[in-house]
Structures are given as structure tokens and as C-alpha cells.
């Protein structure tokens, strides 16, 4: 039976006539109900976008708006009833000037609480009188409004300003040192200065976008280089990681217990006095020592338990490297996936901006306008399905990549004994066609399950934010426990879905059948699974971190050369941070291909061991990989190196290995 009690066609898993059993795909669409549901969701998302674009106007936030509803830098045709100064042509008045901030720089950067906002041609470059500024920018207002709502300070003089992101900001706020002053500096001044720094960072990013693009390209090259190094030095990397994990955990535990001994007076030492005092203030030293000790014991026990499986991890790295380099086309898949995710994120940001800009003007007694939420359109009713739909689309794109790579690698695993390898240079073409014709419903179901859990996490985070500072300790503890449980549950679901997608790609199963088969194979090979996940996952994580670190070093040298040594941290901090973040995303995309190849080869081998016996039905896996694996039925490891089990293929790397197959049939 498939998902939702649907009928499932049996998959042939054992061949006849003494030939190796090759997985036979079920060539019919699966989980069509969830594909229809996904298409309906896309239609609903389109309707929400139409409603939001029709009623929203994010240009008020992008360009600024004055206190009479006129958007700066734009010709305003809409006249607000009861407001004579609305509907003005502000095309030449491109800067927003907050009068409260201009007359009193210590105030917060906001337009509420009676503050007036103007659209001006240029930010005042020198000291200017408030009333003159109004006349220069064609605001014909009554003297009562000018005196009571705009020029409220005794002398009404406006200091010199500069423009940052279409906003006029007093020059004195650009003195970042005011944040570090402890005497005579209010929190309002600090918040205003922080807001200015944020605008400076945005401006720095806009001015250095070409340098950011160059850094992204450099990180792309570093990622490819790290994949090559991982293939060449995988044995050294695996052994080094295991040694460092054991030594590092023991060293950390010993140091913490040493700190605890110093804090109790059992040992007299001043070398760790600062560390002891810092931890003692929070009274976490003893619980921290106990927790780290338990974690260290668990790590050491796991390392001892999986020590015999480390050779398996090395061989899986070898096989995955050979698969990736024999099918260089799979390295193009991350570009398609990243582009799709970028499109979804762009759609999410644009529609979200329109959702939060669905507001209607509200006129006060003095004729000034403020914008409030539209009572006819609930922001919550629009943003909730919008967030859920975008989460579902993101997971759907990720699931499609996993299925495509899994089918490409599994086809390579089971078909390399053949002499013709016509899909090597374009290995993702046939998997993509199979995905479109047969597997979209399964991906829609798997991504739906994960998106539901992610949506509950978003709701829980929103509740925590709304109750911050108001909830009791019990409620805070319960909410944190729920958040932790949901995060763990999401990771488990992602792991199961990942392996289910592999079985979906191998056999054309439905999602539920593939998940059941995958979990069965994983349970039968639990020890190898543990070693594989711990060691390979950490190796790939170190690869990602290495890419980020190298990108950061190159970025510091790059921005120093471009901006000069006099540039402040604000000038290159934001571009460098964005460059490092993009490098981590790119590295994750490429290393996820590597990780998916490892997991696919592992499940392919487990399935190969389950369906073939090595005698009348030879194995598809290489002899080098077989001797490190544990047979699922009997749990015995093959250690006979002289007479290994018969294999359907043997390794023979020829000079044209990049373009051709890495394996030749006997």
C-alpha cells in the first residue's frame, strides 16, 4: 500500500537466471493527490500576490512619505479627503526629512508622537531656519500647524544633514563615538546612532555590490577546489577528524574540571581566574563540567564502537568522488537549485513588502496623515498562508534536487558494468524527466510534511516574541522545550525524507513506500549508518567552514586593497559579512551534492547486499567496498581478502576518466 492507503504496484527486487538484480522502476506517477494539492497551493499564492499588489504600496517604505500622504520622489495622483496638501507632485523632492529628528537629534528615528515628515529636494547642507525650509519645498501650511506640529523647538533652526538611503540624517549622529560615551548619552541617542549605522551598512553594500559579486565568484572557485582536495586527501581528513574529535573533547573536559578545581580552592592558580569568574557569575560551572563529561564519554564510546566502520566511510568517499567526477554534470544542479531558491526568496520578500504596506490613510485633527492597517484585509490572514507556501516551495525545490542527484548516482552505481555510458556528460537529464513524469507527487508530499513542522516553528517563534518579558518562567521553559522538540523533529523528518527520496529515485516508489524501505535498510545497517553520519557529516561541515574562512581571508585583503586602510569597520564589515554568507550557501550547495552521493551509494550498496548473494547473482559494488560492509541478513563482515565475493564490476580508471566511466565490465 502507498500513502493514504493507495494501492502500490509491487516492485521487482530479485532477478532471475543468475543475473545481478537491478532495481526496476515503477513507471507511473505516484502521490498525485499531493501534486494536485501543491498546484492548488501555487494558485492560492498567486491570488494572494494579486490581492497584495492591488492594495499595497511598498514605495512608502522605499522612498519615504511625508506627513500628508505624499510619497517622496513620485507624482502623487491620489488626493486624501480632508487633506489639502495631499496629491502633490513630489518627483523632484526625493529625500525624506524627519523634523523631530532634525530639531532634536537625541529623539528616536520615527514619525509618530506628533512628529512631522517632509519631502525635500536636498538635505540641508548647513544651518537653516525651519520656516525657510518649508517655503523652499512648497509646503503651504497655516502658521498654527507650522508652530505646533513642525517647527516646535524655541529657535527652529535645523542643523546640517546628509542623506543615507533616501533619508536625511543629522551629521552629528554620524559620530559613532556617542555610543561609547557613558556620561550624558541617552538610550534614544544610542538607538538613533545604531539606526544610522544600519543605514551606513546598507549604503556600503549598495556601493560595493560589484566587489561582493567578485567574492562570490572566488568562493565558487574555492568550493570546487575543496571538493577536489576532499577526493585526494579523504583518508587523511577522516583519520584527522576522528583524532581531533577524541583529543579535543578530552582536552575540553579536563580544562573545565581544572577550572572547577580552581574555583573551589582545591588548586591555587591565577591563570584561569578570568574564566572561572566569568563562569562562576552564572553558577553554571559544575553543571557544565558534568554535561561536557557526559558528552565526552558518549563521543569516546561512539568512536570505539564505529572504529571498524571508518574504513567504510573512506571507501564511500572514494566511491562518491568517483561518481561525481565521472558525472561532472551533477555539479551544475546546485546552480539550478540556488537560482530557484533565489527566485522563491525574491518572491517572498516582494510579496511580504506589499502585504505589510496594505494600509489606509488616517487623518488627525490638524490635517496630518498616518497610515494604519486596512480593516478589510487582515495582515495575519495574508502573511500566514504566504509564509507556509514559501516554506513548502523551498522544501519542494530542495527535494527535487535530492531526487535528481539520487537517481543519477544510483543509475551510475547499477549501470557502470555496461560498456555504454551515454548519460555521463548529462547525467541529470533522464532523472529530471523521471521527476517530472513520475515523482513530483512524492516530492510534494515529502516537502509538505517538513513545511508543516517549519510553519509550526514559525508560529512558536512569533508567540515567544510576543510574550517576551511578559511570560512566567514556567511558560518560558515550556515554549523553549517545544521549540527544541520541533527543531529535533524537523531534523528527523529531513533525514527520513532524504533517504526516502533515494528509494523514490531508485524504484519509483511512492514517498511512504520509499520511506519504509529506506528506514528498513538503515535499521539493518545501524552501526554503519552511525559512522557514516558522524564522520562524513563532520568532514563535509569542515569543508564548508574552510570555504568560508578562506573567503573571509581573501575578502579582508580584497576590501582593504579596494577601500584603503582608512576605511572603517562599517564600510567593509557588511559587504564582507554578505560575502561570507554567500560563500557558505555556495559551499553548502556543492557539498550537499557530495553528501547526497555518499548517502545514495550507501543505500544502493545496502540494497545490493540484500538482493544479491555474490555467487550466482554477483554484487554491483566494487570488491574494495564489499569487504568493509556488514551483511544485513547475517550481520557478518566480509574479511576474506584473498577470495572476495564475485562482483559485477571492477575498478579500472583510464586516462579519459573525466569524460568516460570509472569502471569497466569484466
XYZ file of C-alpha atoms in Angstrom:
666
model
C 0.000 0.000 0.000
C 1.173 3.523 -0.715
C 0.405 6.736 1.111
C -3.150 7.344 2.272
C -3.990 3.655 1.684
C -3.428 3.955 -2.081
C -2.620 0.809 -3.991
C 1.053 0.228 -4.684
C 2.368 -1.894 -7.540
C 4.908 -4.454 -6.235
C 8.486 -3.653 -7.225
C 10.636 -6.488 -8.546
C 13.726 -6.667 -6.363
C 15.130 -10.146 -7.197
C 16.218 -11.095 -10.696
C 16.140 -14.471 -12.365
C 18.610 -16.650 -14.342
C 21.515 -15.937 -12.031
C 21.988 -12.347 -13.163
C 22.511 -9.444 -10.785
C 19.242 -7.953 -9.621
C 18.862 -4.429 -10.937
C 16.205 -2.117 -9.454
C 13.207 -1.884 -11.771
C 11.387 1.438 -11.675
C 7.627 1.591 -11.433
C 6.882 3.850 -14.395
C 3.692 5.521 -13.310
C 3.031 8.719 -11.353
C 2.818 8.415 -7.577
C 1.158 10.564 -4.894
C -0.879 12.500 -7.457
C -3.211 13.832 -4.758
C -0.384 15.804 -3.163
C 0.797 17.082 -6.531
C -2.707 18.435 -7.149
C -2.638 19.967 -3.678
C 0.716 21.601 -4.430
C -0.599 23.060 -7.688
C -3.644 24.384 -5.824
C -1.302 25.987 -3.294
C 0.569 27.722 -6.111
C -2.740 29.051 -7.407
C -3.612 30.351 -3.946
C -0.212 32.017 -3.659
C -0.819 33.731 -6.979
C -4.188 35.015 -5.757
C -2.619 36.360 -2.543
C 0.077 38.112 -4.564
C -2.597 39.675 -6.798
C -4.572 40.989 -3.798
C -1.445 42.385 -2.144
C -0.081 44.092 -5.253
C -3.503 45.611 -5.896
C -3.908 47.067 -2.393
C -0.332 47.575 -1.156
C 2.319 50.163 -1.933
C 5.804 49.442 -0.509
C 7.197 52.584 -2.147
C 6.220 54.438 1.051
C 8.933 52.479 2.843
C 11.445 52.572 -0.002
C 11.276 56.285 -0.834
C 9.651 57.742 2.258
C 6.370 59.603 2.733
C 5.591 62.990 4.236
C 3.011 63.751 6.891
C 0.310 64.468 4.281
C 0.486 61.145 2.470
C 2.740 62.236 -0.399
C 5.369 59.692 -1.426
C 8.772 61.299 -1.926
C 10.247 61.184 -5.415
C 6.904 60.349 -7.016
C 3.971 62.118 -8.608
C 1.034 61.533 -6.258
C -2.332 61.482 -8.007
C -4.445 60.253 -5.099
C -5.997 63.061 -3.038
C -6.841 62.139 0.546
C -10.213 63.617 1.585
C -9.786 66.466 4.053
C -6.064 66.944 3.331
C -5.388 69.903 1.043
C -1.658 69.243 0.778
C -2.105 65.658 -0.449
C -1.787 64.607 -4.083
C 1.270 66.803 -4.692
C 3.908 66.183 -7.308
C 6.977 65.226 -5.273
C 9.024 63.914 -8.222
C 11.851 66.380 -7.552
C 11.646 66.033 -3.777
C 13.412 62.724 -3.304
C 14.589 62.876 0.324
C 12.602 62.318 3.490
C 13.354 64.729 6.353
C 12.125 63.868 9.833
C 11.560 67.222 11.548
C 11.603 65.810 15.050
C 14.979 64.220 14.445
C 16.231 67.372 12.695
C 15.276 69.723 15.526
C 16.186 67.291 18.307
C 18.784 64.701 17.197
C 18.514 62.894 20.526
C 14.978 61.757 19.634
C 14.219 58.406 18.129
C 14.105 57.966 14.380
C 10.338 57.750 13.925
C 7.389 59.715 12.613
C 4.897 59.080 15.377
C 4.078 61.055 18.501
C 3.319 64.305 16.635
C 6.467 64.268 14.513
C 6.215 65.852 11.063
C 7.977 64.474 8.000
C 8.775 66.457 4.846
C 9.846 65.593 1.319
C 12.741 67.877 0.361
C 14.808 68.417 -2.772
C 18.090 68.284 -0.917
C 19.067 67.613 2.637
C 20.118 70.888 4.348
C 23.867 71.203 3.913
C 24.177 73.968 6.514
C 22.258 75.515 9.378
C 18.868 76.660 8.104
C 15.717 78.032 9.683
C 12.748 75.691 9.847
C 10.217 78.050 8.234
C 12.560 78.819 5.359
C 12.934 75.084 4.693
C 9.154 74.764 4.440
C 8.862 77.606 1.955
C 11.735 76.286 -0.159
C 9.935 72.964 -0.554
C 6.494 74.420 -1.463
C 4.584 73.430 1.664
C 1.756 75.960 2.026
C 0.700 75.390 5.627
C -1.032 77.511 8.221
C 1.051 79.154 10.913
C -0.717 77.132 13.613
C 0.341 73.847 12.027
C 3.878 75.127 11.481
C 4.309 76.333 15.061
C 2.517 73.458 16.809
C 3.479 70.416 14.732
C 6.617 71.188 12.725
C 8.836 73.993 13.993
C 8.325 73.077 17.631
C 11.747 73.991 19.044
C 12.190 77.500 20.573
C 14.540 78.787 17.856
C 13.557 76.466 14.993
C 16.993 76.044 13.475
C 17.819 72.838 11.569
C 21.453 71.594 11.594
C 23.380 70.259 8.613
C 22.302 66.858 7.284
C 23.499 64.163 4.942
C 21.438 61.617 3.036
C 21.532 57.900 3.674
C 19.179 55.618 1.764
C 16.854 58.486 0.730
C 16.663 59.735 4.332
C 18.145 62.939 5.706
C 20.192 62.313 8.847
C 21.886 64.957 11.068
C 25.642 64.938 10.669
C 26.177 64.868 14.420
C 24.519 61.450 14.581
C 27.236 60.063 12.339
C 29.665 60.382 15.218
C 29.618 56.739 16.196
C 31.597 57.541 19.328
C 28.413 58.727 21.006
C 27.523 55.084 21.547
C 30.639 54.531 23.595
C 30.080 57.533 25.837
C 28.769 56.608 29.237
C 28.023 60.085 30.590
C 25.294 62.278 29.203
C 24.234 59.846 26.469
C 20.648 58.672 26.485
C 19.330 55.424 25.088
C 17.499 57.462 22.454
C 20.810 58.801 21.150
C 22.247 55.313 21.112
C 19.272 53.898 19.236
C 19.398 56.740 16.722
C 23.116 56.202 16.155
C 22.555 52.473 15.699
C 19.873 53.248 13.118
C 22.318 55.494 11.286
C 24.953 52.762 11.324
C 22.401 50.384 9.832
C 21.794 52.860 7.011
C 25.548 53.198 6.508
C 25.877 49.441 6.210
C 23.109 49.304 3.609
C 24.776 52.095 1.665
C 28.113 50.289 1.867
C 26.536 47.136 0.459
C 24.971 49.080 -2.416
C 28.260 50.805 -3.239
C 30.283 47.568 -3.103
C 27.937 45.176 -4.863
C 30.495 44.535 -7.623
C 33.107 43.547 -5.033
C 30.557 41.230 -3.426
C 29.973 39.563 -6.809
C 33.725 39.059 -7.224
C 33.935 37.498 -3.754
C 31.052 35.156 -4.586
C 32.886 34.004 -7.719
C 36.053 33.487 -5.675
C 34.117 31.401 -3.133
C 32.754 29.338 -6.025
C 36.280 28.510 -7.140
C 37.334 27.724 -3.573
C 34.359 25.353 -3.195
C 35.339 23.413 -6.312
C 38.940 23.287 -5.100
C 37.846 21.916 -1.724
C 35.851 19.146 -3.420
C 38.961 18.116 -5.362
C 41.085 18.170 -2.199
C 38.448 16.150 -0.367
C 38.713 13.448 -3.005
C 42.508 13.334 -2.917
C 43.047 13.541 0.852
C 39.862 11.920 2.143
C 41.715 9.232 4.104
C 43.881 11.783 5.893
C 40.898 14.042 6.586
C 38.762 11.244 8.069
C 41.542 9.987 10.360
C 42.465 13.526 11.392
C 38.870 14.375 12.266
C 38.477 11.264 14.411
C 41.704 12.001 16.291
C 40.848 15.667 16.794
C 37.338 14.806 17.984
C 38.695 12.486 20.671
C 41.585 14.691 21.791
C 39.526 17.884 21.657
C 36.684 16.509 23.770
C 39.083 15.121 26.390
C 41.049 18.397 26.496
C 37.902 20.496 26.890
C 36.629 18.283 29.699
C 39.967 18.351 31.509
C 40.204 22.140 31.272
C 36.691 22.660 32.652
C 37.351 20.363 35.611
C 40.601 22.231 36.206
C 38.628 25.489 36.301
C 36.202 23.923 38.753
C 39.071 22.800 40.982
C 40.451 26.349 40.976
C 37.047 27.828 41.807
C 36.637 25.517 44.815
C 40.139 26.286 46.121
C 41.402 22.754 45.604
C 44.065 24.142 43.234
C 45.681 27.567 43.559
C 46.164 29.213 40.191
C 45.660 32.631 38.670
C 45.973 31.584 35.015
C 42.299 30.791 34.658
C 40.964 33.362 37.114
C 39.045 35.310 34.482
C 37.460 32.184 33.044
C 36.470 30.934 36.485
C 34.961 34.270 37.498
C 33.018 34.544 34.243
C 31.508 31.114 34.644
C 31.012 31.434 38.413
C 28.879 34.533 37.922
C 26.290 32.394 36.184
C 26.729 29.435 38.546
C 26.987 27.081 35.596
C 30.471 25.677 36.131
C 29.632 22.367 37.813
C 26.629 21.540 35.588
C 28.726 22.490 32.567
C 31.547 20.181 33.676
C 29.129 17.302 34.156
C 27.411 17.889 30.815
C 30.698 18.106 28.903
C 31.997 14.986 30.658
C 28.908 13.020 29.668
C 29.211 14.289 26.100
C 32.899 13.315 26.018
C 32.127 9.801 27.250
C 29.451 9.436 24.598
C 31.846 10.637 21.899
C 34.594 8.249 23.007
C 32.189 5.308 23.199
C 30.870 6.086 19.731
C 34.392 6.375 18.330
C 35.333 2.990 19.793
C 32.113 1.433 18.549
C 32.394 2.716 14.979
C 36.174 2.372 14.627
C 35.741 -0.658 12.346
C 33.382 1.321 10.135
C 35.819 4.163 9.480
C 37.287 2.289 6.530
C 33.761 2.087 5.151
C 33.449 5.873 5.342
C 36.731 6.252 3.460
C 35.593 3.868 0.727
C 32.249 5.631 0.443
C 34.116 8.895 -0.007
C 36.143 7.211 -2.758
C 33.017 5.919 -4.482
C 31.203 9.252 -4.167
C 34.220 11.122 -5.528
C 34.413 8.760 -8.483
C 30.694 9.146 -9.145
C 30.832 12.945 -9.031
C 33.905 13.193 -11.242
C 32.560 10.645 -13.731
C 29.368 12.690 -13.936
C 30.537 16.314 -13.844
C 27.076 17.408 -14.913
C 25.740 16.852 -11.388
C 27.817 19.825 -10.258
C 25.569 22.034 -12.398
C 22.495 21.027 -10.417
C 23.306 23.327 -7.442
C 23.238 26.333 -9.793
C 19.698 25.461 -10.861
C 18.642 24.850 -7.274
C 20.223 28.055 -5.958
C 18.586 30.035 -8.755
C 15.197 28.519 -7.932
C 15.614 29.222 -4.221
C 16.693 32.783 -5.002
C 13.534 33.242 -7.081
C 11.389 31.956 -4.200
C 13.151 34.239 -1.702
C 12.733 37.236 -4.005
C 9.047 36.447 -4.396
C 8.712 36.088 -0.622
C 10.342 39.456 0.087
C 8.433 41.351 -2.597
C 5.013 39.987 -1.661
C 5.779 40.434 2.057
C 6.577 44.097 1.399
C 3.222 44.502 -0.326
C 1.411 42.675 2.492
C 2.780 44.943 5.220
C 2.106 48.023 3.101
C -1.634 47.318 2.836
C -2.620 50.382 4.833
C -5.188 53.157 4.642
C -4.624 56.841 5.500
C -5.910 58.203 8.803
C -6.251 61.986 9.186
C -5.887 63.662 12.595
C -7.454 66.932 13.707
C -4.541 69.020 12.390
C -4.770 67.516 8.899
C -1.711 65.289 9.163
C -1.868 61.746 7.801
C -0.719 58.490 9.317
C -1.172 55.066 7.761
C -2.942 52.283 9.675
C -3.811 48.697 8.852
C -6.622 48.165 6.372
C -9.605 46.835 8.363
C -10.954 44.993 5.309
C -7.757 42.982 4.731
C -6.167 41.209 7.682
C -2.396 41.162 7.512
C -2.292 37.944 9.542
C -4.730 36.209 7.190
C -2.448 37.063 4.272
C 1.007 36.574 5.769
C 0.296 33.151 7.315
C -0.518 31.286 4.061
C 2.182 33.297 2.313
C 4.862 32.072 4.739
C 3.603 28.487 4.618
C 3.506 28.464 0.822
C 7.046 29.808 0.548
C 8.313 27.216 3.039
C 6.652 24.488 1.002
C 8.156 25.816 -2.243
C 11.644 25.988 -0.702
C 11.474 22.393 0.510
C 9.978 21.294 -2.806
C 12.937 22.753 -4.719
C 15.379 21.083 -2.324
C 13.553 17.759 -2.634
C 13.663 17.912 -6.430
C 17.444 18.315 -6.341
C 17.819 15.377 -3.976
C 15.719 13.095 -6.187
C 17.609 14.113 -9.343
C 21.045 13.552 -7.805
C 19.946 10.307 -6.147
C 18.705 8.826 -9.431
C 21.831 9.936 -11.301
C 24.148 8.362 -8.712
C 22.070 5.187 -8.310
C 21.972 4.725 -12.100
C 25.744 5.131 -12.146
C 26.085 2.560 -9.359
C 23.968 -0.127 -11.028
C 24.835 0.520 -14.694
C 28.593 1.121 -14.723
C 29.244 -2.525 -15.592
C 27.813 -1.734 -19.029
C 30.205 -0.538 -21.699
C 27.943 2.256 -22.920
C 27.557 5.237 -20.588
C 25.585 7.688 -22.682
C 24.364 9.778 -19.759
C 27.730 10.610 -18.193
C 28.043 14.102 -19.623
C 24.401 14.935 -18.960
C 23.554 12.660 -16.021
C 20.654 14.772 -14.758
C 18.605 14.741 -17.991
C 16.850 11.399 -17.544
C 16.384 11.868 -13.754
C 14.784 15.245 -14.457
C 12.369 13.673 -16.957
C 11.515 10.905 -14.480
C 10.986 13.523 -11.785
C 8.542 15.477 -13.936
C 6.669 12.416 -15.161
C 6.560 10.213 -12.065
C 7.992 11.682 -8.849
C 6.668 15.224 -8.415
C 3.829 13.999 -6.199
C 6.242 12.171 -3.897
C 8.419 15.266 -3.592
C 5.318 17.374 -2.905
C 4.323 15.045 -0.050
C 7.790 14.930 1.491
C 8.204 18.693 1.308
C 4.691 19.235 2.702
C 5.460 17.260 5.867
C 8.623 19.266 6.514
C 6.934 22.584 5.682
C 4.179 21.906 8.228
C 6.738 21.412 11.004
C 8.642 24.529 9.914
C 5.410 26.540 9.928
C 4.677 25.461 13.497
C 8.183 26.583 14.432
C 7.496 29.993 12.893
C 4.251 30.282 14.866
C 6.015 29.280 18.067
C 8.786 31.831 17.455
C 6.138 34.519 16.907
C 4.422 33.585 20.181
C 7.753 33.731 22.022
C 8.452 37.165 20.596
C 5.017 38.488 21.534
C 5.333 37.174 25.096
C 8.925 38.304 25.626
C 9.196 39.925 29.040
C 5.578 39.127 29.900
C 5.564 35.358 30.353
C 6.316 33.457 33.549
C 9.349 31.220 33.945
C 7.186 28.130 33.525
C 5.704 29.367 30.260
C 9.151 30.386 29.009
C 10.521 26.931 29.834
C 7.620 25.157 28.128
C 7.973 27.276 24.998
C 11.708 26.611 24.785
C 11.130 22.877 25.231
C 8.525 22.926 22.475
C 10.884 24.826 20.184
C 13.668 22.315 20.865
C 11.371 19.341 20.227
C 10.109 20.810 16.972
C 13.670 21.504 15.813
C 14.722 17.909 16.553
C 11.565 16.561 14.916
C 12.290 18.589 11.791
C 15.822 17.190 11.566
C 14.498 13.632 11.893
C 11.901 14.253 9.197
C 14.505 15.744 6.878
C 16.768 12.739 7.365
C 13.955 10.267 6.688
C 12.753 12.271 3.686
C 16.276 12.428 2.296
C 16.610 8.644 2.334
C 13.033 8.201 1.151
C 13.855 10.333 -1.891
C 16.738 7.967 -2.666
C 14.374 4.983 -2.738
C 11.874 7.016 -4.753
C 14.624 7.724 -7.283
C 15.835 4.114 -7.356
C 12.492 2.324 -7.689
C 9.891 4.968 -8.478
C 8.195 4.193 -5.157
C 5.664 6.455 -3.527
C 7.010 8.590 -0.721
C 5.637 6.423 2.089
C 6.839 3.177 0.497
C 10.253 4.681 -0.139
C 10.469 5.921 3.443
C 9.521 2.475 4.765
C 12.114 0.742 2.590
C 14.809 3.294 3.465
C 14.198 3.033 7.208
C 14.325 -0.768 6.931
C 17.731 -0.647 5.226
C 19.051 1.905 7.715
C 17.981 -0.163 10.724
C 19.669 -3.275 9.331
C 22.910 -1.299 8.946
C 22.642 0.843 12.085
C 26.330 0.701 13.019
C 27.489 1.724 9.564
C 24.828 4.448 9.443
C 26.104 5.937 12.692
C 29.698 6.017 11.486
C 28.677 7.423 8.127
C 26.539 10.230 9.540
C 29.015 11.257 12.240
C 32.247 11.191 10.264
C 31.078 12.168 6.794
C 28.773 14.875 8.124
C 31.568 16.432 10.149
C 34.028 16.179 7.245
C 31.648 17.989 4.934
C 30.895 20.589 7.597
C 34.611 21.291 7.974
C 34.791 21.654 4.212
C 32.075 24.323 4.311
C 33.781 26.140 7.171
C 37.094 26.029 5.307
C 35.496 27.693 2.289
C 34.054 30.453 4.494
C 37.359 31.033 6.308
C 39.354 31.211 3.082
C 36.770 33.550 1.582
C 36.993 35.763 4.673
C 40.796 35.983 4.410
C 40.624 36.815 0.722
C 37.791 39.272 1.396
C 39.736 41.202 4.030
C 42.676 41.587 1.663
C 40.353 42.451 -1.230
C 38.340 45.133 0.577
C 41.462 46.577 2.189
C 43.013 46.991 -1.249
C 39.838 48.479 -2.718
C 38.735 50.729 0.153
C 42.118 51.557 1.674
C 43.386 51.178 5.200
C 41.431 54.215 6.421
C 38.088 52.529 5.807
C 36.119 51.860 8.978
C 34.709 48.512 10.026
C 31.259 49.711 8.968
C 32.487 50.326 5.401
C 33.644 46.792 4.682
C 32.009 44.854 7.520
C 28.610 44.471 5.852
C 29.955 43.548 2.367
C 32.383 41.075 3.914
C 29.626 39.506 6.023
C 27.386 39.115 2.987
C 30.292 37.627 1.011
C 30.972 35.073 3.752
C 27.282 34.198 3.989
C 27.070 33.698 0.224
C 30.218 31.568 0.323
C 28.645 29.329 2.969
C 25.491 28.958 0.856
C 27.527 28.085 -2.241
C 29.739 25.655 -0.325
C 26.663 24.022 1.208
C 25.126 23.595 -2.243
C 28.187 21.809 -3.642
C 28.940 19.743 -0.561
C 25.283 18.707 -0.360
C 25.738 17.100 -3.780
C 28.705 15.210 -2.367
C 26.721 14.248 0.738
C 23.758 13.074 -1.330
C 26.092 10.965 -3.466
C 27.533 9.306 -0.342
C 24.097 8.532 1.105
C 22.848 7.220 -2.233
C 25.819 4.909 -2.719
C 25.404 3.655 0.843
C 21.725 2.776 0.331
C 22.499 1.305 -3.091
C 25.101 -0.943 -1.533
C 22.767 -1.986 1.279
C 20.102 -2.818 -1.281
C 22.673 -4.632 -3.424
C 23.689 -6.750 -0.439
C 20.055 -7.523 0.311
C 19.066 -8.608 -3.199
C 22.243 -10.334 -4.441
C 24.407 -13.027 -2.888
C 27.804 -12.603 -4.555
C 27.793 -16.041 -6.220
C 25.103 -16.791 -8.791
C 23.943 -13.171 -8.521
C 27.109 -11.018 -8.398
C 27.242 -7.772 -6.498
C 27.271 -4.460 -8.312
C 29.534 -2.818 -5.750
C 33.285 -2.909 -6.070
C 35.285 -5.551 -4.239
C 37.118 -2.862 -2.268
C 33.826 -1.619 -0.853
C 32.341 -5.055 -0.137
C 34.929 -6.125 2.416
C 34.129 -3.168 4.679
C 30.393 -3.715 4.690
C 28.262 -5.703 7.081
C 25.831 -8.132 5.508
C 22.296 -7.112 6.538
C 20.836 -10.658 6.862
C 23.569 -12.241 8.957
C 25.422 -9.264 10.337
C 28.816 -10.733 9.342
C 31.567 -8.635 7.915
C 33.445 -9.984 4.928
C 37.131 -10.110 5.809
C 38.435 -12.617 3.295
C 40.731 -10.525 1.157
C 42.041 -13.473 -0.867
C 38.698 -14.676 -2.183
C 36.306 -11.778 -2.191
C 32.738 -12.139 -3.305
C 32.110 -12.042 -7.019
C 31.439 -8.543 -8.236
C 29.677 -7.393 -11.374
C 32.271 -4.661 -11.903
C 35.886 -3.927 -11.058
C 37.716 -0.628 -10.945
C 39.789 0.426 -13.902
C 40.497 4.129 -14.164
C 41.653 5.060 -17.653
C 43.263 8.320 -18.823
C 39.951 9.744 -20.034
C 38.237 9.124 -16.716
C 36.700 12.624 -16.589
C 34.691 12.047 -19.766
C 34.143 8.320 -19.520
C 33.293 5.709 -16.958
C 35.495 4.981 -13.987
C 34.534 1.328 -14.160
C 34.818 -1.256 -16.895
C 32.969 -4.518 -17.093
C 34.902 -7.704 -16.853
